[in-house]
XYZ file of C-alpha atoms in Angstrom:
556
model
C -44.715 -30.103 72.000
C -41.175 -31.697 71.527
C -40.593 -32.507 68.138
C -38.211 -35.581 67.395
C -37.059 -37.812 64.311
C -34.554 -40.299 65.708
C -37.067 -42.979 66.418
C -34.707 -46.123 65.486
C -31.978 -45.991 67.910
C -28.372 -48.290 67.223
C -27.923 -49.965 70.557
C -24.118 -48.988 71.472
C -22.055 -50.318 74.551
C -19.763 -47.309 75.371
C -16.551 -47.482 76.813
C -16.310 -45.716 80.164
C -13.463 -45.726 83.161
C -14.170 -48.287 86.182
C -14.039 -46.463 89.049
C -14.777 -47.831 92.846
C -18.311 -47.157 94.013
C -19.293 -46.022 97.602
C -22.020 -48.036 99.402
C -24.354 -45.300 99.225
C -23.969 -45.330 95.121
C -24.617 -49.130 95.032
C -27.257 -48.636 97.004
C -29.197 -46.017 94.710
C -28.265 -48.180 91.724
C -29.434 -51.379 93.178
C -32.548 -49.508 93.884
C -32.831 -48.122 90.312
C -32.332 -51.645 88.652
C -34.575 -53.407 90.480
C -37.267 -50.211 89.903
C -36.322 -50.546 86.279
C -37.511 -54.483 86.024
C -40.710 -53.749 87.871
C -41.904 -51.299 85.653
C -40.082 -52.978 82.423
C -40.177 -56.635 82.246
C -42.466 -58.547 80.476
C -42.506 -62.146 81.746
C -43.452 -61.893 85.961
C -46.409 -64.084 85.333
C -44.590 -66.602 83.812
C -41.468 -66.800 86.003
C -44.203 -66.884 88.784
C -45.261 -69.419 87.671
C -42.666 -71.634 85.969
C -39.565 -70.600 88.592
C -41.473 -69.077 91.603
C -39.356 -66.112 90.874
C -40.959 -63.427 93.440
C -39.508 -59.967 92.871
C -39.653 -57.723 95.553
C -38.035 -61.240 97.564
C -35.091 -60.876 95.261
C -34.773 -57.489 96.001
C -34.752 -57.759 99.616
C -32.227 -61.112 99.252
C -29.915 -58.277 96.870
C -29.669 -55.973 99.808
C -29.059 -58.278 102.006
C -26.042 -59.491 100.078
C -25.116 -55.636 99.521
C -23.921 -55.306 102.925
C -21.109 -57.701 102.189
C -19.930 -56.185 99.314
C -16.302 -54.896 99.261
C -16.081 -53.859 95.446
C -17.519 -52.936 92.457
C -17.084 -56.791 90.816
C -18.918 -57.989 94.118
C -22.052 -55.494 93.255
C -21.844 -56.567 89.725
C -22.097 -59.890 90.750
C -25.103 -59.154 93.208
C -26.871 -57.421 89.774
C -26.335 -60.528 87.958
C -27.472 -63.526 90.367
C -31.189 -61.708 90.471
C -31.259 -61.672 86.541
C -30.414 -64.505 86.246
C -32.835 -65.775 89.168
C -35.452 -64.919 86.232
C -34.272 -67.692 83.962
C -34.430 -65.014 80.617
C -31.282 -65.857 78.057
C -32.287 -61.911 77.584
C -31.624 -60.439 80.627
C -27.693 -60.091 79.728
C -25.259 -57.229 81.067
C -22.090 -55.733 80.291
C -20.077 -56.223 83.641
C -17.457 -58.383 81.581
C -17.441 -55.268 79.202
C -16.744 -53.000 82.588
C -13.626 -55.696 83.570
C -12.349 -55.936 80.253
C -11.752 -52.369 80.094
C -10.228 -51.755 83.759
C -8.457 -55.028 84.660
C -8.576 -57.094 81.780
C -9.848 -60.616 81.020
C -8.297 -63.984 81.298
C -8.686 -66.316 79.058
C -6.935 -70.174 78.163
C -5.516 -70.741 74.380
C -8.040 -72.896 73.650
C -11.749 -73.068 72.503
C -14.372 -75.574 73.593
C -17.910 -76.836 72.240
C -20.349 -79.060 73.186
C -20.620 -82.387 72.534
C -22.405 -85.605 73.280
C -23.864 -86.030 76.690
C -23.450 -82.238 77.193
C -19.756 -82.757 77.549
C -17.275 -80.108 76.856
C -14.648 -80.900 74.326
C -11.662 -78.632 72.452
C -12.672 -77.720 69.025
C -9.548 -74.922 68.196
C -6.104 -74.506 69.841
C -4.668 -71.049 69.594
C -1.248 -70.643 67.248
C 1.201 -69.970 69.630
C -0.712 -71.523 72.150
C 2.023 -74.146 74.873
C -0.686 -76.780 74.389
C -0.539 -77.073 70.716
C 1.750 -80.446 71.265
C 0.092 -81.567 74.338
C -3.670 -81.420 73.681
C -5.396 -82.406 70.352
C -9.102 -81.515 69.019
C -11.700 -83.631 70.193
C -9.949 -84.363 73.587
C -12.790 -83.800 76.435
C -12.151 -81.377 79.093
C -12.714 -82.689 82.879
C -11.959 -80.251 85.162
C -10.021 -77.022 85.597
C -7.508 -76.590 88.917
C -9.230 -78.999 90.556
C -12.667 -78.714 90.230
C -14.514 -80.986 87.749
C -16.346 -79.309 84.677
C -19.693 -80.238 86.927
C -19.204 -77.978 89.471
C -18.181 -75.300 87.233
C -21.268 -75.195 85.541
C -23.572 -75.258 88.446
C -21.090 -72.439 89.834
C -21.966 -70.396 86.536
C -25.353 -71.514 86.405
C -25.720 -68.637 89.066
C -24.481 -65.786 87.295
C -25.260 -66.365 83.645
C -28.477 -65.727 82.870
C -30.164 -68.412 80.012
C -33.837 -69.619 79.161
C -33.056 -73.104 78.783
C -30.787 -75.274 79.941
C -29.993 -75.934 76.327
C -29.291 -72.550 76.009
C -26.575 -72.053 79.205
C -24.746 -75.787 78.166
C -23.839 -74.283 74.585
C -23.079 -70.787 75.841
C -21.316 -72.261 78.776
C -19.244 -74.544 76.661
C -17.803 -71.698 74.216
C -17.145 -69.650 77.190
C -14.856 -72.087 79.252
C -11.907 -70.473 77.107
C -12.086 -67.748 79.496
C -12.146 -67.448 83.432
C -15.386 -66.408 84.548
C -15.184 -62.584 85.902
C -17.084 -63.303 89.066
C -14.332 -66.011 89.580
C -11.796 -63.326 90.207
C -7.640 -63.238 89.450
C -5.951 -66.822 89.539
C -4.076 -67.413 92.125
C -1.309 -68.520 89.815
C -0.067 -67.449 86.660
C -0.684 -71.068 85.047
C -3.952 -73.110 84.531
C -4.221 -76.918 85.940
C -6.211 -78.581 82.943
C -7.585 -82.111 83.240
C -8.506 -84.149 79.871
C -9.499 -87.500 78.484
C -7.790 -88.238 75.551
C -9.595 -90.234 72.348
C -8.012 -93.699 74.112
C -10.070 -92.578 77.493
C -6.664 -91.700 78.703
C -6.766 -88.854 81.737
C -4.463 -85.689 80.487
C -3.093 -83.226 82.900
C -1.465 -80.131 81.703
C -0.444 -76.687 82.825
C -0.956 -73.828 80.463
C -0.490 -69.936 81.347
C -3.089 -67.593 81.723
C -3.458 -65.090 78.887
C -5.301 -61.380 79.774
C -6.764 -59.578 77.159
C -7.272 -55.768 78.260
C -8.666 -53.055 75.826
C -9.006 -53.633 72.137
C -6.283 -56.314 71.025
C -6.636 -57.865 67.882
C -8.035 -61.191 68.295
C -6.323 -63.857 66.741
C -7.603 -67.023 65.054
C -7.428 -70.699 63.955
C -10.063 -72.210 61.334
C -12.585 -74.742 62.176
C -14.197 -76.084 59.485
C -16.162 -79.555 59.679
C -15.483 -81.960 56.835
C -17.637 -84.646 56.119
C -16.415 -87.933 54.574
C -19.842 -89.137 53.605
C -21.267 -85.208 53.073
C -18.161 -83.883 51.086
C -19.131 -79.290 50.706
C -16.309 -78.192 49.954
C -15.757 -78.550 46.291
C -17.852 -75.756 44.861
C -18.524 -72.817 42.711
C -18.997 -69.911 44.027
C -22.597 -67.622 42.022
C -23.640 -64.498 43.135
C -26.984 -64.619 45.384
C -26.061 -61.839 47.888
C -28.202 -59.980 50.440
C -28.411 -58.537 53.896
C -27.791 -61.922 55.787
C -25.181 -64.377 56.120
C -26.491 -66.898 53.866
C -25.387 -69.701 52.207
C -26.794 -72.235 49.770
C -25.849 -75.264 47.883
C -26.869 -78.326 46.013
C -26.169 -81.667 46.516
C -26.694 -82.409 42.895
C -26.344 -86.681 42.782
C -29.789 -86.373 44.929
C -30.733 -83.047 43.984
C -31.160 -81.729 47.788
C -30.666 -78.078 48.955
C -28.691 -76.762 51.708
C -28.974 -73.068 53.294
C -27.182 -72.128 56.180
C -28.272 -68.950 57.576
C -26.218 -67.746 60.669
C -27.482 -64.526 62.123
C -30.850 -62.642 61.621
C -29.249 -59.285 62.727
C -29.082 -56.651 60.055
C -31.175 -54.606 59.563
C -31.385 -54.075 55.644
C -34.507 -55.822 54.042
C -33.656 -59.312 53.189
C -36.545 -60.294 50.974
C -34.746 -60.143 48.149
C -32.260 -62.725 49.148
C -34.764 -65.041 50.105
C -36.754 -64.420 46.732
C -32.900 -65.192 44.807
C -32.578 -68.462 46.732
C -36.071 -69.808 46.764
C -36.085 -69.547 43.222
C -32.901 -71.462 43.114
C -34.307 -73.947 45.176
C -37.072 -74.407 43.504
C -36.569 -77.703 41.612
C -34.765 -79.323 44.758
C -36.534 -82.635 45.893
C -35.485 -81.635 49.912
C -33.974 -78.817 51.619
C -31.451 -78.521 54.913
C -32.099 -75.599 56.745
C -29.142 -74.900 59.259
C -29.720 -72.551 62.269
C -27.516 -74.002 64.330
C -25.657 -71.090 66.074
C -28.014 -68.740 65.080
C -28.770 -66.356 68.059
C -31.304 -64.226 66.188
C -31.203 -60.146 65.498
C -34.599 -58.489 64.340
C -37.669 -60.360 64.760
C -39.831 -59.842 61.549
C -37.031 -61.402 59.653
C -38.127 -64.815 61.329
C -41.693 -64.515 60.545
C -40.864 -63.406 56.966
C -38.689 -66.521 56.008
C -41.577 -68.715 57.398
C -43.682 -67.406 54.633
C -41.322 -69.060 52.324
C -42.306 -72.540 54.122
C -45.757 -72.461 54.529
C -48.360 -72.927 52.011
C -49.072 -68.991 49.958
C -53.223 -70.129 50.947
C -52.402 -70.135 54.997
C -51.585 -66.114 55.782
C -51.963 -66.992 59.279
C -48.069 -66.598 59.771
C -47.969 -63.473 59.553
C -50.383 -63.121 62.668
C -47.367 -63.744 65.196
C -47.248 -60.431 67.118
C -45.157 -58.654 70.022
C -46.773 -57.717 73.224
C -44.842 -54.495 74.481
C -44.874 -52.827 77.622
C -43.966 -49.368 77.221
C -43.102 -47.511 80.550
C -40.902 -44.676 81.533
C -37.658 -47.138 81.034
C -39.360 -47.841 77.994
C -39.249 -44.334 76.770
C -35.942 -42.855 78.243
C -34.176 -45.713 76.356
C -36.050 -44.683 72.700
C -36.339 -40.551 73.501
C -33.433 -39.713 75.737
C -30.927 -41.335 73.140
C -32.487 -39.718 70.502
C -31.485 -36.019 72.273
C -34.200 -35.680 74.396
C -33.074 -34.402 78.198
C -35.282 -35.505 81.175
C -37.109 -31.856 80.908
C -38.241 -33.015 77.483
C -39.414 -36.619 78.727
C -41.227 -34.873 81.701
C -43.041 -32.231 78.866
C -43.835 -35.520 76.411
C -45.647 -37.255 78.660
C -47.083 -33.992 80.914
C -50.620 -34.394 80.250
C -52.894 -37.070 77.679
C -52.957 -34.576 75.010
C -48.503 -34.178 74.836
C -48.679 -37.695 75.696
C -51.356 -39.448 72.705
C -48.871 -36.540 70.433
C -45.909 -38.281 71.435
C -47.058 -42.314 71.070
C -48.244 -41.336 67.701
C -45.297 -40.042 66.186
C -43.924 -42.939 67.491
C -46.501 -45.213 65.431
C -48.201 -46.062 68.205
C -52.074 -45.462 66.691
C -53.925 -44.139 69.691
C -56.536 -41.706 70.531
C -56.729 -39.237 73.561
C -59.292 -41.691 75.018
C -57.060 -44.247 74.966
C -54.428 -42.937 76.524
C -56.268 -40.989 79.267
C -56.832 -44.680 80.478
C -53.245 -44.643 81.450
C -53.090 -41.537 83.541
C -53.338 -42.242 87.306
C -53.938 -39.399 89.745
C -52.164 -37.127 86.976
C -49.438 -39.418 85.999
C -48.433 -41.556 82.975
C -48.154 -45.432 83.988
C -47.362 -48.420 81.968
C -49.479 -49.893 79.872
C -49.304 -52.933 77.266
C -49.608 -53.267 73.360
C -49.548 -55.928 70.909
C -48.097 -55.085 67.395
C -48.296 -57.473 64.092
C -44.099 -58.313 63.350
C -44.785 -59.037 59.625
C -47.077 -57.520 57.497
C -45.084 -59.045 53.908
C -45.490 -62.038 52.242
C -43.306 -63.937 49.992
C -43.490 -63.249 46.386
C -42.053 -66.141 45.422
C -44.408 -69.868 45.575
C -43.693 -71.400 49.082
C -41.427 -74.260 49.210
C -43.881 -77.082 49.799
C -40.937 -79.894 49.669
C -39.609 -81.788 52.018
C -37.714 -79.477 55.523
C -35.237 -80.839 57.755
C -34.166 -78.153 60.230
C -30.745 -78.728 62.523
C -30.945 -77.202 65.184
C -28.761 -76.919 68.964
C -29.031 -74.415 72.143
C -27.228 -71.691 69.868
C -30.597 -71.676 68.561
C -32.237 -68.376 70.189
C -34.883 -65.140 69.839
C -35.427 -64.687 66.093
C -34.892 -68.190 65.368
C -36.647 -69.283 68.108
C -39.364 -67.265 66.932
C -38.973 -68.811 63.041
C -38.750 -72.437 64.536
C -41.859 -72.433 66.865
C -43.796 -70.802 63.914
C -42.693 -73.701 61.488
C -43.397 -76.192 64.232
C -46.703 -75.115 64.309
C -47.994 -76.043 61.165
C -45.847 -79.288 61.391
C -43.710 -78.295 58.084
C -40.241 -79.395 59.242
C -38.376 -82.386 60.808
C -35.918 -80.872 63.673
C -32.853 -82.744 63.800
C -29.838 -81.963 66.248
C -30.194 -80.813 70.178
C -32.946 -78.494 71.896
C -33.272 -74.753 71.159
C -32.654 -71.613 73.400
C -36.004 -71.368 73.389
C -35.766 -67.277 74.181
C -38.638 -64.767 72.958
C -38.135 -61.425 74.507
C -37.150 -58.668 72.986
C -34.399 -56.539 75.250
C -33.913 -53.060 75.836
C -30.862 -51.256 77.942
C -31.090 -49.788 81.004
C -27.843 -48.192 82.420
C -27.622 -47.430 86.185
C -26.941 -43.992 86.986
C -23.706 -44.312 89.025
C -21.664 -47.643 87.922
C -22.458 -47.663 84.400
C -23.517 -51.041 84.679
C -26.140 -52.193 81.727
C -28.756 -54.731 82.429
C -30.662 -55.564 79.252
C -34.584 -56.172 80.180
C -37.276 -57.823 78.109
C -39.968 -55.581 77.187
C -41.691 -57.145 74.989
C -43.417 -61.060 74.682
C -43.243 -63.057 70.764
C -45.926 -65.037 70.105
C -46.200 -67.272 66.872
C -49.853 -66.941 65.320
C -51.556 -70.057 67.755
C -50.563 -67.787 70.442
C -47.365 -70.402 71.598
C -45.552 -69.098 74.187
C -42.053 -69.496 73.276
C -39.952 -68.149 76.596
C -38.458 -70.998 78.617
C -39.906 -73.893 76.183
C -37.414 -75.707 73.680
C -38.835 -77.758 70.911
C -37.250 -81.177 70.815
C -35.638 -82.244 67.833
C -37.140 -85.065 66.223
C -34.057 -87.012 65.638
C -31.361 -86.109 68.729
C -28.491 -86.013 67.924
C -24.855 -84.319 68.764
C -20.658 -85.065 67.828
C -19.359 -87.634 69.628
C -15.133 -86.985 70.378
C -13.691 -88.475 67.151
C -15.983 -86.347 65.147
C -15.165 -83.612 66.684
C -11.445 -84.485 66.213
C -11.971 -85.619 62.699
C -13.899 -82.742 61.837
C -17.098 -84.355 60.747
C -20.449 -83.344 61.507
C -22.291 -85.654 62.478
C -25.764 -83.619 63.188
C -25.611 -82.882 58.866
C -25.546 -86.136 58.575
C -27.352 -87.521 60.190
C -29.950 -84.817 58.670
C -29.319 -85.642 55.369
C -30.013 -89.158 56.056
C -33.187 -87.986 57.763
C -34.432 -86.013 54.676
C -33.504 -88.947 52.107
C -35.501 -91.339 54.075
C -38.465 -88.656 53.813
C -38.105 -88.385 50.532
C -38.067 -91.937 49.759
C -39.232 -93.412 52.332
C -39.703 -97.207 51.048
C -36.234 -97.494 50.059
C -34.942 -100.019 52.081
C -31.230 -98.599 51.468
C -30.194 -94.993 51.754
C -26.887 -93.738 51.175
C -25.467 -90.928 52.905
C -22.716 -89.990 50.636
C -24.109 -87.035 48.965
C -21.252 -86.283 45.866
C -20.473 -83.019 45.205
C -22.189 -79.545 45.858
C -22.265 -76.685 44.649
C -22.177 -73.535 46.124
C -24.424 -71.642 44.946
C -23.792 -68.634 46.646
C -22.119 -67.533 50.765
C -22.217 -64.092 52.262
C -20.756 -66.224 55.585
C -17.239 -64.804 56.328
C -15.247 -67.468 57.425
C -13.797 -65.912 60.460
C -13.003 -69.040 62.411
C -12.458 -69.536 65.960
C -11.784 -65.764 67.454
C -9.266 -65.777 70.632
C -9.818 -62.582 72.582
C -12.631 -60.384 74.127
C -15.837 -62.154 74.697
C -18.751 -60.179 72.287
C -21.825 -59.542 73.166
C -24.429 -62.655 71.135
C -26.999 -61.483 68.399
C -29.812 -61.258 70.332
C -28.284 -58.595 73.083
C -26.788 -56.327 70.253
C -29.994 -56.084 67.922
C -32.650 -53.932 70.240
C -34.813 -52.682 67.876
C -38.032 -51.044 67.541
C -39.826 -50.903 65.034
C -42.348 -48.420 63.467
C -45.586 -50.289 62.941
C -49.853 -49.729 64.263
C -50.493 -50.489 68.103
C -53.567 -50.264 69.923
C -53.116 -49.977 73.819
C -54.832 -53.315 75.496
């Protein structure tokens, strides 16, 4: 029997030539991705039944539209309309990876976000950028050459793949800095930009077209919001690091907490950290928990910090679990990366007794019987298995004060997951815009010929009351979003106006409540203050983290 150790595997994009594919290659690799979701993805029933999504109709629509295709960007393009027909913020792929490396991406000197309304505004303006004395911060983007920012987004809408709509207006906003792949080369070497100034005042300017090809070194402005009624930024700095990007102060004229916790994605244990800041929290009358942005990473991360919020005599948090499918995609992806050639796959899974040998040294607790379930006519086929994410609780007493979470369409897997866990038992008030609302968990699968890598969900989250998460945003109990002058004035409005939220909860009969906070301290910030990056586009949190995890299964 093969022997193997390697069973945590780094997911790594790698960097390959484009080169132009014959018909007869596109046609074997539209085959193989489309073979690859059938036996690999996880939510069919659902999409059935919340999109009509029919597969094998997709498939046949695909070839259909692979008869037109000239080039390698057109069968990219044919790839990425059917994952996205799925409506799974998951389903990513790396085709602006595979034109960034052969003919480069262009992209404006300027960065957007989203605002009020779901309008796009400019939140950064690159240094040497020729619209630093033409367009300000805060001014609201209308349409590019032409075409209003309407159109644009339902013209994206078909190619990049989201669970929410919450979810494609936040990722659609950042992206506008750069000219969608599928959109082709400009016709002209300078951009047509429409705005509306802070007076309501249209703005048109021309700005040139800047490619980024290979591995430049990004440049960078800083965006930081300033509050004049929530003033963070006189502090001291203390020493509560960990594994995450975490950051904590105290508003101490109210004696509030504020953590800001940006990623979920490494790996290293962070139970420690949360232990350090609980306990620093612990004499805090109300605490701000800010996930806004934060597009997840590994999944028992968000079920352990819900411990932390949830009463120690209510273990029932810990009962969220992952529903895997594990197929042959399934297992090239975890074996073949870990040295294992096709040979070895075939010799793993030859027969039920190789086969129950190789599931348990990959954790999977089975027995022969259960696995000979899963042979038909000789053959190993798919089969389903739930696994517990957490199996830790906090140490520290669970913080039984008063939560405000803020929250926007940033918001996405792991925090999804941590959200819909704590909105369960009712523990927080959600202030800001709808969630991602995203809960697969995505593995690669690279086509044979162009290289192409279209991430799948394998697996389905579930919180403990069995929630499905996937396609379903929780809506914030106070909605809220920056208006244009905030965003131009750097405040942020959605602290605020959380703040105010969490005062009024903690006294709720006073009739007056201020919202200037004093001073805070800063406890402690392993958040590098990067700013807005100019360059490639990078792959989000929840498309670089695909991990598995070692833990007891029994097959369904």
């Amino acid at each position: 029997m093969i022997q193997f150790k390697k069973l945590l595997l780094p997911l790594v994009i790698g960097v390959h030539s484009l080169f132009a594919l014959s018909q007869e290659q596109m046609k074997e690799d539209l085959s193989s991705f489309f073979s690859a979701y059938k036996q690999q993805y996880a939510f069919f029933d659902l999409k059935r039944k919340d999109n009509g999504v029919d597969w094998d109709d997709v498939f046949q629509k695909s070839k259909e539209k692979l008869l037109k295709a000239k080039t390698d960007l057109d069968f990219y393009q044919i790839l990425s309309e059917a994952q996205v027909a799925l409506g799974d913020g998951h389903c990513y792929n790396n085709a602006s990876d595979l034109i960034y490396y052969s003919s480069g991406i262009y992209a404006l000197g300027l960065s957007f976000t989203l605002g009020e309304g779901n309008r796009v505004f400019v939140n950064g303006i690159k240094e040497d950028s020729d619209l630093n004395d033409k367009v300000e911060k805060g001014f609201r983007l209308i349409g590019i050459n032409g075409e209003s920012i309407r159109s644009i987004a339902k013209r994206h809408r078909k190619w990049n793949s989201a669970s929410s709509k919450g979810q494609f207006m936040n990722a659609f906003a950042s992206s506008l800095q750069y000219r969608h792949i599928y959109d082709g080369k400009p016709k002209s070497s300078k951009a047509t930009l429409l705005f509306e100034n802070l007076d309501g005042e249209r703005v048109e300017v021309k700005s040139s077209w800047l490619v980024y090809k290979g591995t430049p070194a990004p440049s960078s402005v800083i965006s930081s919001f300033i509050n004049e009624d929530i003033e963070m930024n006189k502090a001291e700095i203390g020493d509560v690091t960990g594994a995450l990007p975490l950051e904590l102060k105290i508003f101490k004229d109210h004696n509030i907490g504020y953590m800001k916790l940006t990623s979920f994605m490494k790996t290293d244990d962070p139970k420690p950290q949360f232990e350090k800041a609980l306990i620093l929290l612990e004499d805090t009358d109300g605490l701000i928990l800010d996930l806004r942005g934060n597009g997840g990473g590994v999944a028992k991360w968000g079920y352990l910090l819900a411990n932390y919020f949830i009463d120690n005599d209510t273990p029932a948090i810990n009962e969220g679990w992952l529903t895997t499918i594990y197929s042959k995609v399934y297992f090239q992806k975890r074996l073949l990366e870990g040295a294992f050639t096709q040979e070895d796959l075939d010799e793993a899974f030859a027969d039920v007794k190789a086969a129950t040998q190789t599931l348990n040294q990959m954790g999977l607790k089975v027995t022969e019987e259960e696995v000979e379930a899963q042979f038909v006519d000789g053959k190993f086929v798919s089969f389903e298995g739930p696994k517990i994410m957490n199996d830790r609780v906090n140490e520290h007493v669970a913080y039984n004060q008063p939560l405000v979470i803020l929250m926007d369409g940033g918001c996405f897997s792991t925090t999804d997951i941590f959200m819909t866990a704590i909105n369960d038992y009712k523990r927080a008030i959600f202030v800001g815009t709808p969630n991602g609302a995203g809960s697969g968990s995505p593995i690669p699968y690279v086509l044979p010929n162009s290289k192409y890598t279209a991430y799948i969900s394998f697996g389905r989250f579930y919180t403990q009351s069995e929630v499905m998460i996937e396609g379903r945003p929780i809506q914030p109990d106070v909605l809220v979003s920056k208006t244009a002058q905030d965003i131009a004035d750097g405040r942020d409005t959605v602290l605020q106006a959380g703040f105010q939220t969490l005062m009024e909860t903690i006294n709720p009969t006073n009739s007056f409540v201020s919202t200037d906070s004093g001073e805070a301290d800063l406890i402690s910030s392993t958040i590098k203050k990067v700013g807005i990056k100019f360059g490639r586009p990078t792959l989000p949190d929840y498309i670089r983290n695909s991990l598995v995890e070692k833990s007891s299964f029994k097959i369904k």
